[in-house]
Coordinates of N, CA and C in Angstrom, one line a residue:
M93 N 0.9 -1.2 0.0 CA 0.0 0.0 0.0 C 0.9 1.2 0.0
T94 N 0.6 2.2 -0.8 CA 1.4 3.4 -0.9 C 1.3 4.2 0.4
Q95 N 2.2 5.1 0.6 CA 2.2 5.9 1.8 C 0.9 6.7 1.9
W96 N 0.4 7.2 0.7 CA -0.8 8.0 0.7 C -2.0 7.2 1.2
F97 N -2.1 6.0 0.7 CA -3.2 5.1 1.2 C -3.1 4.9 2.7
S98 N -1.9 4.6 3.2 CA -1.7 4.3 4.6 C -2.1 5.5 5.4
Q99 N -1.6 6.7 5.0 CA -1.8 7.9 5.8 C -3.3 8.3 5.8
S100 N -3.9 8.2 4.6 CA -5.3 8.5 4.5 C -6.2 7.6 5.3
T101 N -5.9 6.3 5.3 CA -6.7 5.3 6.1 C -6.5 5.6 7.6
D102 N -5.3 5.9 8.0 CA -5.1 6.3 9.4 C -5.9 7.5 9.8
M103 N -6.0 8.5 8.8 CA -6.8 9.7 9.1 C -8.3 9.4 9.3
L104 N -8.7 8.3 8.7 CA -10.1 7.9 8.9 C -10.4 7.3 10.2
L105 N -9.4 6.9 10.9 CA -9.5 6.2 12.2 C -9.9 7.2 13.3
S106 N -10.7 6.8 14.2 CA -11.0 7.6 15.4 C -9.8 7.6 16.4
Q107 N -9.7 8.6 17.2 CA -8.7 8.5 18.2 C -8.9 7.4 19.2
N108 N -10.2 7.1 19.4 CA -10.5 5.9 20.2 C -10.8 4.8 19.2
S109 N -9.8 3.9 19.1 CA -9.9 2.8 18.1 C -11.0 1.9 18.3
S110 N -11.7 1.9 19.5 CA -12.8 1.1 19.7 C -14.1 1.7 19.0
Q111 N -14.0 3.0 18.7 CA -15.1 3.6 18.0 C -15.1 3.5 16.5
Q112 N -13.9 3.5 15.9 CA -13.9 3.5 14.5 C -12.7 2.7 14.0
R113 N -13.0 1.8 13.0 CA -12.0 1.0 12.3 C -12.1 1.1 10.8
A114 N -11.0 0.9 10.1 CA -11.1 1.1 8.6 C -10.2 0.0 8.0
V115 N -10.7 -0.4 6.8 CA -9.9 -1.4 6.0 C -9.8 -0.7 4.6
C116 N -8.6 -0.8 4.0 CA -8.3 -0.3 2.7 C -7.9 -1.4 1.7
D117 N -8.6 -1.6 0.7 CA -8.3 -2.5 -0.4 C -7.8 -1.6 -1.5
C118 N -6.5 -1.2 -1.4 CA -6.1 0.0 -2.2 C -4.8 -0.4 -3.0
Y119 N -4.7 0.2 -4.2 CA -3.4 0.0 -5.0 C -3.4 1.2 -6.0
R120 N -2.2 1.8 -6.1 CA -2.0 2.8 -7.1 C -0.7 2.4 -7.8
P121 N -0.8 2.0 -9.1 CA 0.4 1.6 -9.8 C 1.4 2.8 -10.0
P122 N 2.6 2.4 -10.2 CA 3.7 3.5 -10.3 C 3.5 4.4 -11.5
V123 N 2.8 3.9 -12.5 CA 2.6 4.7 -13.7 C 1.4 5.6 -13.5
S124 N 1.5 6.9 -13.6 CA 0.5 7.8 -13.2 C -0.8 7.7 -14.1
D125 N -0.7 7.2 -15.3 CA -1.9 7.1 -16.2 C -2.5 5.8 -16.2
A126 N -2.2 4.9 -15.2 CA -2.8 3.6 -15.2 C -4.1 3.6 -14.3
F127 N -5.0 4.4 -14.7 CA -6.2 4.6 -13.9 C -7.1 3.3 -13.9
D128 N -7.0 2.5 -14.9 CA -7.8 1.3 -15.0 C -7.2 0.3 -14.0
R129 N -6.0 0.4 -13.4 CA -5.5 -0.5 -12.5 C -5.5 0.0 -11.1
T130 N -5.9 1.3 -10.9 CA -5.9 1.9 -9.6 C -7.1 1.3 -8.8
M131 N -6.9 1.0 -7.5 CA -8.0 0.5 -6.7 C -8.0 1.3 -5.4
D132 N -9.2 1.8 -5.0 CA -9.3 2.5 -3.8 C -10.7 2.1 -3.2
N133 N -10.7 1.0 -2.5 CA -11.9 0.5 -1.9 C -11.7 0.6 -0.4
R134 N -12.7 1.2 0.3 CA -12.5 1.4 1.7 C -13.8 1.0 2.4
F135 N -13.6 0.5 3.6 CA -14.8 0.1 4.5 C -14.5 0.7 5.9
I136 N -15.3 1.5 6.3 CA -15.1 2.2 7.7 C -16.3 1.8 8.5
K137 N -16.0 1.3 9.7 CA -17.1 1.1 10.7 C -16.9 2.0 11.9
R138 N -18.0 2.7 12.3 CA -17.9 3.6 13.4 C -19.1 3.3 14.3
M139 N -18.8 3.2 15.6 CA -19.8 3.1 16.6 C -20.2 4.5 17.1
T140 N -21.5 4.8 17.2 CA -22.0 6.0 17.6 C -23.0 5.8 18.7
P141 N -23.4 6.8 19.5 CA -24.5 6.6 20.5 C -25.8 6.1 19.8
F142 N -25.9 6.2 18.5 CA -27.1 5.9 17.8 C -27.0 4.5 17.1
G143 N -25.8 3.9 17.2 CA -25.6 2.6 16.6 C -24.4 2.6 15.7
E144 N -24.3 1.5 14.9 CA -23.1 1.3 14.0 C -23.4 2.0 12.7
I145 N -22.4 2.7 12.2 CA -22.5 3.3 10.9 C -21.4 2.6 10.0
N146 N -21.7 2.2 8.9 CA -20.8 1.6 7.9 C -20.7 2.5 6.7
L147 N -19.5 2.9 6.4 CA -19.3 3.7 5.2 C -18.4 2.8 4.2
I148 N -18.9 2.6 3.0 CA -18.2 1.8 2.1 C -17.9 2.7 0.8
Y149 N -16.7 2.6 0.3 CA -16.3 3.5 -0.7 C -15.6 2.7 -1.8
F150 N -16.1 2.7 -3.0 CA -15.4 2.1 -4.2 C -15.1 3.3 -5.1
R151 N -13.9 3.5 -5.4 CA -13.5 4.6 -6.3 C -13.4 4.1 -7.7
T152 N -14.0 4.8 -8.6 CA -13.9 4.5 -10.0 C -13.6 5.8 -10.8
M153 N -12.6 5.7 -11.6 CA -12.3 6.9 -12.5 C -12.7 6.5 -14.0
V154 N -12.8 5.3 -14.3 CA -13.0 4.8 -15.7 C -14.1 3.8 -15.7
N155 N -15.1 3.8 -14.8 CA -16.2 2.9 -14.7 C -15.7 1.4 -14.7
S156 N -14.8 1.2 -13.8 CA -14.2 -0.1 -13.6 C -13.9 -0.3 -12.1
I157 N -14.5 -1.4 -11.5 CA -14.2 -1.6 -10.1 C -13.7 -3.1 -9.9
R158 N -12.7 -3.2 -9.1 CA -12.1 -4.5 -8.8 C -12.1 -4.6 -7.3
I159 N -12.4 -5.8 -6.8 CA -12.5 -6.0 -5.3 C -11.7 -7.3 -5.0
S160 N -10.8 -7.2 -4.0 CA -10.0 -8.4 -3.6 C -10.8 -9.3 -2.8
S161 N -10.4 -10.6 -2.7 CA -11.2 -11.6 -2.0 C -11.1 -11.3 -0.5
N162 N -10.1 -10.5 0.0 CA -9.9 -10.2 1.4 C -10.8 -9.0 1.9
F163 N -11.6 -8.5 1.0 CA -12.4 -7.3 1.3 C -13.9 -7.6 1.3
P164 N -14.7 -7.0 2.2 CA -16.1 -7.2 2.2 C -16.7 -6.9 0.8
P165 N -17.7 -7.6 0.3 CA -18.5 -8.6 1.0 C -17.9 -10.0 0.8
F166 N -16.7 -10.1 0.3 CA -16.2 -11.4 0.0 C -15.4 -12.0 1.2
S167 N -15.3 -11.2 2.2 CA -14.7 -11.6 3.5 C -15.3 -10.7 4.5
S168 N -15.4 -11.2 5.8 CA -16.0 -10.4 6.8 C -15.1 -9.2 7.1
F169 N -15.7 -8.1 7.7 CA -15.0 -7.0 8.0 C -13.8 -7.3 9.0
D170 N -14.1 -8.1 10.0 CA -13.1 -8.4 11.0 C -12.0 -9.2 10.4
S171 N -12.4 -10.2 9.5 CA -11.3 -11.0 8.8 C -10.5 -10.1 7.9
S172 N -11.1 -9.1 7.3 CA -10.4 -8.2 6.4 C -9.5 -7.3 7.2
L173 N -9.9 -6.9 8.4 CA -9.1 -6.0 9.2 C -7.8 -6.8 9.6
N174 N -8.0 -8.1 9.9 CA -6.9 -8.8 10.4 C -6.0 -9.5 9.3
N175 N -6.6 -9.7 8.1 CA -5.9 -10.4 7.1 C -5.5 -9.6 5.8
M176 N -5.8 -8.3 5.8 CA -5.6 -7.6 4.6 C -4.1 -7.3 4.5
P177 N -3.5 -7.8 3.4 CA -2.0 -7.6 3.3 C -1.7 -6.1 3.1
S178 N -0.5 -5.7 3.4 CA -0.2 -4.3 3.3 C -0.2 -3.7 1.9
A179 N 0.0 -4.6 0.9 CA -0.1 -4.1 -0.5 C -1.3 -4.9 -1.1
A180 N -2.5 -4.8 -0.5 CA -3.6 -5.5 -1.0 C -4.1 -4.9 -2.3
H181 N -4.1 -5.8 -3.3 CA -4.8 -5.5 -4.6 C -4.8 -6.8 -5.4
C182 N -5.6 -6.8 -6.3 CA -5.7 -7.9 -7.2 C -5.5 -7.5 -8.6
E183 N -4.8 -8.3 -9.4 CA -4.6 -8.0 -10.8 C -5.8 -8.4 -11.6
P184 N -6.1 -7.7 -12.7 CA -7.3 -8.2 -13.5 C -7.2 -9.7 -13.8
G185 N -8.4 -10.3 -13.6 CA -8.5 -11.7 -13.8 C -8.3 -12.5 -12.5
E186 N -7.8 -11.9 -11.4 CA -7.5 -12.6 -10.2 C -8.4 -12.1 -9.0
C187 N -9.3 -11.2 -9.3 CA -10.1 -10.6 -8.2 C -11.4 -11.4 -7.9
A188 N -11.9 -11.1 -6.7 CA -13.1 -11.8 -6.3 C -14.3 -11.2 -7.1
F189 N -14.1 -9.9 -7.5 CA -15.1 -9.2 -8.3 C -14.4 -8.2 -9.3
E190 N -14.9 -8.2 -10.5 CA -14.4 -7.2 -11.5 C -15.6 -6.8 -12.3
G191 N -15.9 -5.6 -12.4 CA -17.0 -5.1 -13.2 C -17.2 -3.6 -13.3
D192 N -18.1 -3.2 -14.1 CA -18.4 -1.8 -14.2 C -19.4 -1.4 -13.0
L193 N -19.8 -0.1 -13.0 CA -20.6 0.3 -12.0 C -22.0 -0.4 -12.0
N194 N -22.5 -0.7 -13.1 CA -23.8 -1.4 -13.2 C -23.7 -2.8 -12.6
A195 N -22.6 -3.5 -12.9 CA -22.5 -4.9 -12.3 C -22.2 -4.7 -10.8
T196 N -21.5 -3.7 -10.3 CA -21.3 -3.5 -8.9 C -22.6 -3.2 -8.2
L197 N -23.4 -2.4 -8.8 CA -24.7 -2.1 -8.2 C -25.5 -3.4 -7.9
W198 N -25.6 -4.2 -9.0 CA -26.5 -5.3 -8.9 C -25.9 -6.5 -8.2
N199 N -24.6 -6.7 -8.2 CA -24.0 -7.9 -7.7 C -23.2 -7.7 -6.4
V200 N -22.9 -6.5 -6.0 CA -22.1 -6.3 -4.8 C -22.9 -5.5 -3.8
L201 N -23.5 -4.4 -4.2 CA -24.1 -3.5 -3.2 C -25.2 -4.2 -2.3
P202 N -26.0 -5.1 -2.9 CA -27.0 -5.8 -2.0 C -26.3 -6.7 -0.9
L203 N -25.1 -7.2 -1.2 CA -24.4 -8.0 -0.3 C -23.8 -7.3 0.9
L204 N -23.7 -5.9 0.8 CA -23.1 -5.1 1.8 C -24.2 -4.6 2.8
N205 N -25.4 -4.9 2.6 CA -26.5 -4.4 3.5 C -26.5 -2.9 3.5
A206 N -26.3 -2.3 2.4 CA -26.3 -0.8 2.3 C -27.7 -0.2 2.5
T207 N -27.7 1.0 3.0 CA -29.0 1.8 3.1 C -28.9 2.9 2.1
H208 N -27.8 3.4 1.8 CA -27.6 4.6 0.8 C -26.4 4.3 0.0
A209 N -26.4 4.8 -1.3 CA -25.3 4.8 -2.1 C -25.2 6.1 -3.0
F210 N -24.0 6.7 -3.0 CA -23.8 7.9 -3.8 C -22.9 7.4 -5.0
I211 N -23.4 7.7 -6.2 CA -22.8 7.0 -7.4 C -22.5 8.0 -8.5
N212 N -21.3 7.7 -9.1 CA -21.0 8.3 -10.4 C -20.2 7.4 -11.2
L213 N -20.1 7.6 -12.5 CA -19.4 6.6 -13.4 C -17.9 6.8 -13.4
G214 N -17.4 7.9 -13.1 CA -16.0 8.2 -13.1 C -15.8 9.6 -13.6
W215 N -14.7 9.9 -14.2 CA -14.4 11.3 -14.6 C -15.4 11.7 -15.7
E216 N -15.9 13.0 -15.5 CA -17.0 13.5 -16.3 C -16.5 13.6 -17.8
H217 N -15.3 14.0 -18.0 CA -14.9 14.1 -19.4 C -14.9 12.8 -20.1
L218 N -15.0 11.7 -19.4 CA -15.1 10.4 -20.0 C -16.6 10.0 -20.1
F219 N -17.4 10.5 -19.2 CA -18.8 10.1 -19.2 C -19.7 11.3 -19.1
G220 N -20.1 11.8 -20.2 CA -20.9 13.0 -20.3 C -22.4 12.7 -19.9
I221 N -23.2 13.7 -20.2 CA -24.6 13.7 -19.8 C -25.3 12.5 -20.4
E222 N -25.0 12.0 -21.6 CA -25.6 10.9 -22.2 C -25.4 9.6 -21.3
A223 N -24.2 9.4 -20.9 CA -23.9 8.2 -20.1 C -24.5 8.3 -18.7
Q224 N -24.5 9.6 -18.1 CA -25.1 9.8 -16.8 C -26.6 9.6 -16.9
S225 N -27.2 10.0 -18.0 CA -28.6 9.8 -18.2 C -29.0 8.4 -18.3
E226 N -28.2 7.6 -19.0 CA -28.4 6.1 -19.0 C -28.3 5.5 -17.6
L227 N -27.3 6.0 -16.9 CA -27.2 5.5 -15.5 C -28.4 5.9 -14.6
S228 N -29.0 7.0 -14.9 CA -30.2 7.4 -14.1 C -31.3 6.4 -14.3
C229 N -31.4 5.8 -15.5 CA -32.5 4.8 -15.7 C -32.1 3.5 -15.0
V230 N -30.8 3.2 -15.0 CA -30.4 2.0 -14.3 C -30.7 2.1 -12.8
M231 N -30.4 3.3 -12.3 CA -30.7 3.6 -10.9 C -32.2 3.5 -10.6
E232 N -33.0 4.1 -11.4 CA -34.4 4.0 -11.2 C -34.9 2.6 -11.2
Q233 N -34.5 1.8 -12.1 CA -34.8 0.4 -12.1 C -34.3 -0.3 -10.9
Y234 N -33.1 0.0 -10.4 CA -32.5 -0.6 -9.3 C -33.4 -0.3 -8.0
T235 N -33.8 0.9 -7.8 CA -34.5 1.3 -6.6 C -35.9 0.6 -6.6
K236 N -36.4 0.2 -7.7 CA -37.7 -0.6 -7.7 C -37.4 -2.0 -7.2
Q237 N -36.2 -2.6 -7.5 CA -35.9 -3.9 -7.1 C -35.4 -3.9 -5.6
Y238 N -34.7 -2.8 -5.2 CA -34.1 -2.7 -3.9 C -34.6 -1.4 -3.3
P239 N -35.9 -1.3 -2.9 CA -36.4 0.0 -2.4 C -35.8 0.5 -1.1
H240 N -35.1 -0.5 -0.3 CA -34.5 -0.1 0.9 C -33.2 0.5 0.8
I241 N -32.6 0.6 -0.5 CA -31.3 1.2 -0.7 C -31.6 2.5 -1.5
K242 N -31.3 3.6 -0.9 CA -31.5 4.9 -1.5 C -30.3 5.3 -2.3
L243 N -30.4 5.5 -3.6 CA -29.4 5.9 -4.5 C -29.4 7.3 -4.8
Y244 N -28.2 7.9 -4.9 CA -28.0 9.3 -5.3 C -27.0 9.4 -6.4
L245 N -27.3 10.1 -7.5 CA -26.3 10.3 -8.6 C -25.5 11.5 -8.2
I246 N -24.2 11.4 -8.2 CA -23.3 12.5 -7.9 C -22.8 13.1 -9.2
S247 N -23.0 14.4 -9.3 CA -22.4 15.1 -10.5 C -21.0 15.4 -10.2
H248 N -20.3 15.9 -11.2 CA -18.9 16.4 -11.0 C -18.8 17.9 -11.0
P249 N -17.9 18.4 -10.2 CA -17.7 19.9 -10.3 C -17.2 20.2 -11.7
P250 N -17.7 21.3 -12.2 CA -17.2 21.6 -13.6 C -15.7 22.0 -13.6
A251 N -15.1 21.7 -14.7 CA -13.7 22.2 -14.8 C -13.8 23.8 -14.7
R252 N -12.7 24.4 -14.2 CA -12.7 25.8 -14.1 C -13.0 26.6 -15.4
K253 N -12.5 26.0 -16.5 CA -12.7 26.7 -17.8 C -14.2 26.6 -18.2
D254 N -15.0 25.7 -17.6 CA -16.4 25.5 -18.0 C -17.4 26.2 -17.1
V255 N -16.9 26.8 -16.1 CA -17.8 27.4 -15.1 C -18.6 28.5 -15.8
I256 N -18.0 29.3 -16.7 CA -18.7 30.3 -17.4 C -19.5 29.8 -18.6
N257 N -19.3 28.6 -19.0 CA -20.0 28.0 -20.1 C -21.1 27.2 -19.6
H258 N -22.3 27.8 -19.4 CA -23.4 27.1 -18.7 C -23.9 25.9 -19.5
I259 N -23.6 25.8 -20.8 CA -24.1 24.7 -21.6 C -23.4 23.4 -21.1
Q260 N -22.1 23.6 -20.6 CA -21.3 22.4 -20.2 C -21.7 22.0 -18.8
L261 N -22.5 22.8 -18.0 CA -22.8 22.5 -16.6 C -23.8 21.3 -16.6
F262 N -23.7 20.5 -15.5 CA -24.6 19.4 -15.3 C -26.0 20.0 -15.0
D263 N -27.0 19.4 -15.5 CA -28.4 19.8 -15.2 C -29.2 18.5 -15.1
A264 N -29.7 18.3 -13.9 CA -30.5 17.1 -13.6 C -31.7 16.9 -14.5
K265 N -32.2 18.1 -14.9 CA -33.4 18.0 -15.8 C -33.1 17.4 -17.1
N266 N -31.9 17.2 -17.5 CA -31.5 16.6 -18.8 C -31.4 15.1 -18.6
L267 N -31.6 14.5 -17.5 CA -31.5 13.0 -17.3 C -32.8 12.4 -17.8
K268 N -32.6 11.2 -18.4 CA -33.8 10.5 -19.0 C -34.8 10.1 -17.9
C269 N -34.2 9.7 -16.7 CA -35.0 9.2 -15.6 C -34.8 10.0 -14.4
H270 N -35.9 10.2 -13.6 CA -35.8 11.0 -12.4 C -35.2 10.2 -11.2
V271 N -34.0 10.7 -10.7 CA -33.4 10.1 -9.6 C -32.9 11.2 -8.7
P272 N -32.7 11.0 -7.4 CA -32.1 12.0 -6.6 C -30.7 12.3 -7.0
V273 N -30.4 13.5 -7.0 CA -29.0 14.0 -7.5 C -28.4 14.8 -6.4
F274 N -27.1 14.5 -6.1 CA -26.2 15.3 -5.3 C -25.3 16.0 -6.2
D275 N -25.7 17.3 -6.5 CA -25.0 18.1 -7.5 C -23.9 18.9 -6.9
R276 N -22.7 18.5 -7.3 CA -21.6 19.3 -6.8 C -21.3 20.4 -7.7

């Protein structure tokens, strides 16, 4: 695990280790443009006076998610915490799960007992409004199948050069299907 992943995971931990624990299934290849091989999957458990909160994060820049067999839901959280190697990652073809966001929604999210999910496809310059609009319909269909999981589409902040070009800005009214949007 790179120094950045180690330090950022440590930052997620509570000062009282009995309150919050975190697992990182993370890998960043030495080549800076190997986004399809970068993994940043995190699972954080925090005990609060109101009960346990689980935050699960799968990072995707190019609509591709890989999950190691040592990471939930393919291993229990406690097992992952104790058995996650320091350089945990899986190469394509060796992972417990490999798929795009659609496959992750349907095949992984229900196994995590999630109540909420905040979703985007990856970098906006790769996935414009047409792709996000298609995703909105997948999300709408998904919430009919899993009404107990609340999905939110996350937009991307516009590039600085596009802030003055309102045509380039995200507009939820342009989506084919109506879904809740967290517009950044």
